[in-house]
């Protein structure tokens, strides 16, 4: 009976861990930054990333578009370097980019998804708009 309980607990833990892990296919796409946490750690970057769009394309190209505050509601300016690329490490749940040298740790809490920039400490709540 004790072995059965241990086995059940292991299966439950493994299923929970697996359900929170994302694949490269899950990560690929357009992500809208809906909230920036820990904005005091880097106020300038936090302000720039508010309502930004992060595009992780299937061909592994990468771009960040910042929403322009002085223009129409949907005017964006691309701020990443040309030919920037990204890669995904499924075991560590991290996105690494070239050119901008960002490393984003992906985490989930309930139905929310977060990208945390390892360098600045900023935590971006993101969602796929479609």
PDB file of C-alpha atoms in Angstrom:
ATOM      1  CA  UNK A   1       0.000   0.000   0.000  1.00  0.00           C
ATOM      2  CA  UNK A   2       2.863   2.371   0.864  1.00  0.00           C
ATOM      3  CA  UNK A   3       4.467   1.711  -2.542  1.00  0.00           C
ATOM      4  CA  UNK A   4       1.176   2.454  -4.274  1.00  0.00           C
ATOM      5  CA  UNK A   5       0.900   5.823  -2.517  1.00  0.00           C
ATOM      6  CA  UNK A   6       4.502   6.701  -3.434  1.00  0.00           C
ATOM      7  CA  UNK A   7       3.878   5.700  -7.052  1.00  0.00           C
ATOM      8  CA  UNK A   8       0.679   7.777  -7.181  1.00  0.00           C
ATOM      9  CA  UNK A   9       2.478  10.809  -5.728  1.00  0.00           C
ATOM     10  CA  UNK A  10       5.287  10.440  -8.287  1.00  0.00           C
ATOM     11  CA  UNK A  11       2.857  10.192 -11.215  1.00  0.00           C
ATOM     12  CA  UNK A  12       0.944  13.224  -9.965  1.00  0.00           C
ATOM     13  CA  UNK A  13       4.157  15.247  -9.597  1.00  0.00           C
ATOM     14  CA  UNK A  14       5.412  14.185 -13.042  1.00  0.00           C
ATOM     15  CA  UNK A  15       2.093  15.087 -14.686  1.00  0.00           C
ATOM     16  CA  UNK A  16       2.097  18.508 -13.007  1.00  0.00           C
ATOM     17  CA  UNK A  17       5.680  19.228 -14.059  1.00  0.00           C
ATOM     18  CA  UNK A  18       5.004  18.112 -17.630  1.00  0.00           C
ATOM     19  CA  UNK A  19       1.861  20.227 -17.962  1.00  0.00           C
ATOM     20  CA  UNK A  20       3.766  23.432 -17.108  1.00  0.00           C
ATOM     21  CA  UNK A  21       6.548  22.814 -19.600  1.00  0.00           C
ATOM     22  CA  UNK A  22       6.307  24.516 -22.991  1.00  0.00           C
ATOM     23  CA  UNK A  23       7.686  23.311 -26.317  1.00  0.00           C
ATOM     24  CA  UNK A  24       9.301  25.401 -29.046  1.00  0.00           C
ATOM     25  CA  UNK A  25       6.033  25.192 -30.980  1.00  0.00           C
ATOM     26  CA  UNK A  26       4.173  26.656 -27.962  1.00  0.00           C
ATOM     27  CA  UNK A  27       6.665  29.516 -27.682  1.00  0.00           C
ATOM     28  CA  UNK A  28       6.758  30.403 -31.385  1.00  0.00           C
ATOM     29  CA  UNK A  29       4.501  33.303 -32.324  1.00  0.00           C
ATOM     30  CA  UNK A  30       3.583  36.828 -31.350  1.00  0.00           C
ATOM     31  CA  UNK A  31       3.489  37.747 -27.658  1.00  0.00           C
ATOM     32  CA  UNK A  32       1.996  40.967 -26.320  1.00  0.00           C
ATOM     33  CA  UNK A  33       3.467  42.351 -23.082  1.00  0.00           C
ATOM     34  CA  UNK A  34       0.428  43.169 -20.945  1.00  0.00           C
ATOM     35  CA  UNK A  35       2.206  43.991 -17.675  1.00  0.00           C
ATOM     36  CA  UNK A  36       5.763  44.635 -16.466  1.00  0.00           C
ATOM     37  CA  UNK A  37       6.660  43.603 -12.912  1.00  0.00           C
ATOM     38  CA  UNK A  38       9.746  44.667 -10.929  1.00  0.00           C
ATOM     39  CA  UNK A  39       9.849  47.894 -12.953  1.00  0.00           C
ATOM     40  CA  UNK A  40      12.118  49.555 -10.355  1.00  0.00           C
ATOM     41  CA  UNK A  41      15.007  47.280 -11.342  1.00  0.00           C
ATOM     42  CA  UNK A  42      15.241  48.969 -14.762  1.00  0.00           C
ATOM     43  CA  UNK A  43      12.661  51.793 -15.178  1.00  0.00           C
ATOM     44  CA  UNK A  44      13.805  52.802 -18.674  1.00  0.00           C
ATOM     45  CA  UNK A  45      13.483  49.283 -20.080  1.00  0.00           C
ATOM     46  CA  UNK A  46      10.222  48.731 -18.168  1.00  0.00           C
ATOM     47  CA  UNK A  47       8.703  51.834 -19.760  1.00  0.00           C
ATOM     48  CA  UNK A  48       9.869  50.767 -23.224  1.00  0.00           C
ATOM     49  CA  UNK A  49       8.507  47.233 -22.834  1.00  0.00           C
ATOM     50  CA  UNK A  50       5.052  48.269 -21.605  1.00  0.00           C
ATOM     51  CA  UNK A  51       2.643  47.131 -24.365  1.00  0.00           C
ATOM     52  CA  UNK A  52       5.539  45.885 -26.510  1.00  0.00           C
ATOM     53  CA  UNK A  53       5.226  43.003 -28.946  1.00  0.00           C
ATOM     54  CA  UNK A  54       7.732  40.138 -28.935  1.00  0.00           C
ATOM     55  CA  UNK A  55       7.808  38.157 -32.181  1.00  0.00           C
ATOM     56  CA  UNK A  56       9.408  34.720 -32.067  1.00  0.00           C
ATOM     57  CA  UNK A  57       9.155  33.553 -35.669  1.00  0.00           C
ATOM     58  CA  UNK A  58       9.192  29.913 -36.843  1.00  0.00           C
ATOM     59  CA  UNK A  59      12.379  30.569 -38.854  1.00  0.00           C
ATOM     60  CA  UNK A  60      14.033  31.532 -35.533  1.00  0.00           C
ATOM     61  CA  UNK A  61      14.201  35.224 -36.341  1.00  0.00           C
ATOM     62  CA  UNK A  62      13.350  37.534 -33.465  1.00  0.00           C
ATOM     63  CA  UNK A  63      12.117  41.089 -33.004  1.00  0.00           C
ATOM     64  CA  UNK A  64      10.761  43.370 -30.325  1.00  0.00           C
ATOM     65  CA  UNK A  65       8.399  46.159 -31.316  1.00  0.00           C
ATOM     66  CA  UNK A  66       7.771  48.963 -28.842  1.00  0.00           C
ATOM     67  CA  UNK A  67       4.446  50.766 -28.899  1.00  0.00           C
ATOM     68  CA  UNK A  68       4.822  54.437 -29.706  1.00  0.00           C
ATOM     69  CA  UNK A  69       3.091  56.666 -27.165  1.00  0.00           C
ATOM     70  CA  UNK A  70       2.766  59.743 -29.340  1.00  0.00           C
ATOM     71  CA  UNK A  71       1.166  58.106 -32.371  1.00  0.00           C
ATOM     72  CA  UNK A  72      -1.993  56.198 -33.217  1.00  0.00           C
ATOM     73  CA  UNK A  73      -2.988  53.329 -30.925  1.00  0.00           C
ATOM     74  CA  UNK A  74      -1.212  50.665 -32.965  1.00  0.00           C
ATOM     75  CA  UNK A  75       2.018  52.316 -34.107  1.00  0.00           C
ATOM     76  CA  UNK A  76       5.088  50.233 -33.238  1.00  0.00           C
ATOM     77  CA  UNK A  77       8.816  50.742 -33.711  1.00  0.00           C
ATOM     78  CA  UNK A  78      11.120  47.732 -34.143  1.00  0.00           C
ATOM     79  CA  UNK A  79      13.911  47.994 -31.589  1.00  0.00           C
ATOM     80  CA  UNK A  80      15.889  44.784 -32.073  1.00  0.00           C
ATOM     81  CA  UNK A  81      18.932  44.501 -34.300  1.00  0.00           C
ATOM     82  CA  UNK A  82      18.517  43.289 -37.853  1.00  0.00           C
ATOM     83  CA  UNK A  83      19.001  39.530 -38.291  1.00  0.00           C
ATOM     84  CA  UNK A  84      18.481  38.815 -34.585  1.00  0.00           C
ATOM     85  CA  UNK A  85      17.652  35.164 -33.894  1.00  0.00           C
ATOM     86  CA  UNK A  86      16.325  33.150 -30.982  1.00  0.00           C
ATOM     87  CA  UNK A  87      16.654  29.619 -29.658  1.00  0.00           C
ATOM     88  CA  UNK A  88      14.650  27.720 -27.072  1.00  0.00           C
ATOM     89  CA  UNK A  89      15.989  25.371 -24.407  1.00  0.00           C
ATOM     90  CA  UNK A  90      13.071  23.182 -23.398  1.00  0.00           C
ATOM     91  CA  UNK A  91      14.788  21.642 -20.373  1.00  0.00           C
ATOM     92  CA  UNK A  92      15.513  25.036 -18.779  1.00  0.00           C
ATOM     93  CA  UNK A  93      12.483  26.787 -20.334  1.00  0.00           C
ATOM     94  CA  UNK A  94      14.625  29.677 -21.572  1.00  0.00           C
ATOM     95  CA  UNK A  95      14.715  31.719 -24.747  1.00  0.00           C
ATOM     96  CA  UNK A  96      18.132  33.042 -25.777  1.00  0.00           C
ATOM     97  CA  UNK A  97      18.533  35.723 -28.415  1.00  0.00           C
ATOM     98  CA  UNK A  98      21.442  36.860 -30.526  1.00  0.00           C
ATOM     99  CA  UNK A  99      22.365  40.465 -31.188  1.00  0.00           C
ATOM    100  CA  UNK A 100      20.291  41.770 -28.244  1.00  0.00           C
ATOM    101  CA  UNK A 101      21.760  39.093 -25.952  1.00  0.00           C
ATOM    102  CA  UNK A 102      18.514  38.642 -24.016  1.00  0.00           C
ATOM    103  CA  UNK A 103      17.811  35.517 -22.017  1.00  0.00           C
ATOM    104  CA  UNK A 104      14.166  35.097 -21.083  1.00  0.00           C
ATOM    105  CA  UNK A 105      13.072  32.578 -18.468  1.00  0.00           C
ATOM    106  CA  UNK A 106       9.537  31.339 -19.174  1.00  0.00           C
ATOM    107  CA  UNK A 107       7.191  30.557 -16.308  1.00  0.00           C
ATOM    108  CA  UNK A 108       3.489  29.995 -15.867  1.00  0.00           C
ATOM    109  CA  UNK A 109       1.215  30.798 -12.968  1.00  0.00           C
ATOM    110  CA  UNK A 110      -2.315  29.575 -13.462  1.00  0.00           C
ATOM    111  CA  UNK A 111      -3.360  30.746 -16.915  1.00  0.00           C
ATOM    112  CA  UNK A 112      -0.731  33.519 -17.045  1.00  0.00           C
ATOM    113  CA  UNK A 113       2.595  33.281 -18.873  1.00  0.00           C
ATOM    114  CA  UNK A 114       5.678  35.280 -17.867  1.00  0.00           C
ATOM    115  CA  UNK A 115       8.986  36.044 -19.575  1.00  0.00           C
ATOM    116  CA  UNK A 116      11.632  37.146 -17.054  1.00  0.00           C
ATOM    117  CA  UNK A 117      14.694  38.906 -18.454  1.00  0.00           C
ATOM    118  CA  UNK A 118      17.620  37.382 -16.581  1.00  0.00           C
ATOM    119  CA  UNK A 119      19.840  40.468 -16.962  1.00  0.00           C
ATOM    120  CA  UNK A 120      17.453  43.198 -15.866  1.00  0.00           C
ATOM    121  CA  UNK A 121      15.215  41.157 -13.556  1.00  0.00           C
ATOM    122  CA  UNK A 122      12.132  42.541 -15.291  1.00  0.00           C
ATOM    123  CA  UNK A 123       9.207  40.135 -15.430  1.00  0.00           C
ATOM    124  CA  UNK A 124       6.879  40.542 -18.390  1.00  0.00           C
ATOM    125  CA  UNK A 125       3.384  39.120 -18.245  1.00  0.00           C
ATOM    126  CA  UNK A 126       2.726  38.086 -21.840  1.00  0.00           C
ATOM    127  CA  UNK A 127      -0.118  36.688 -23.858  1.00  0.00           C
ATOM    128  CA  UNK A 128      -0.689  35.632 -27.427  1.00  0.00           C
ATOM    129  CA  UNK A 129      -3.192  38.160 -28.785  1.00  0.00           C
ATOM    130  CA  UNK A 130      -4.863  35.666 -31.127  1.00  0.00           C
TER     131      UNK A 130
END
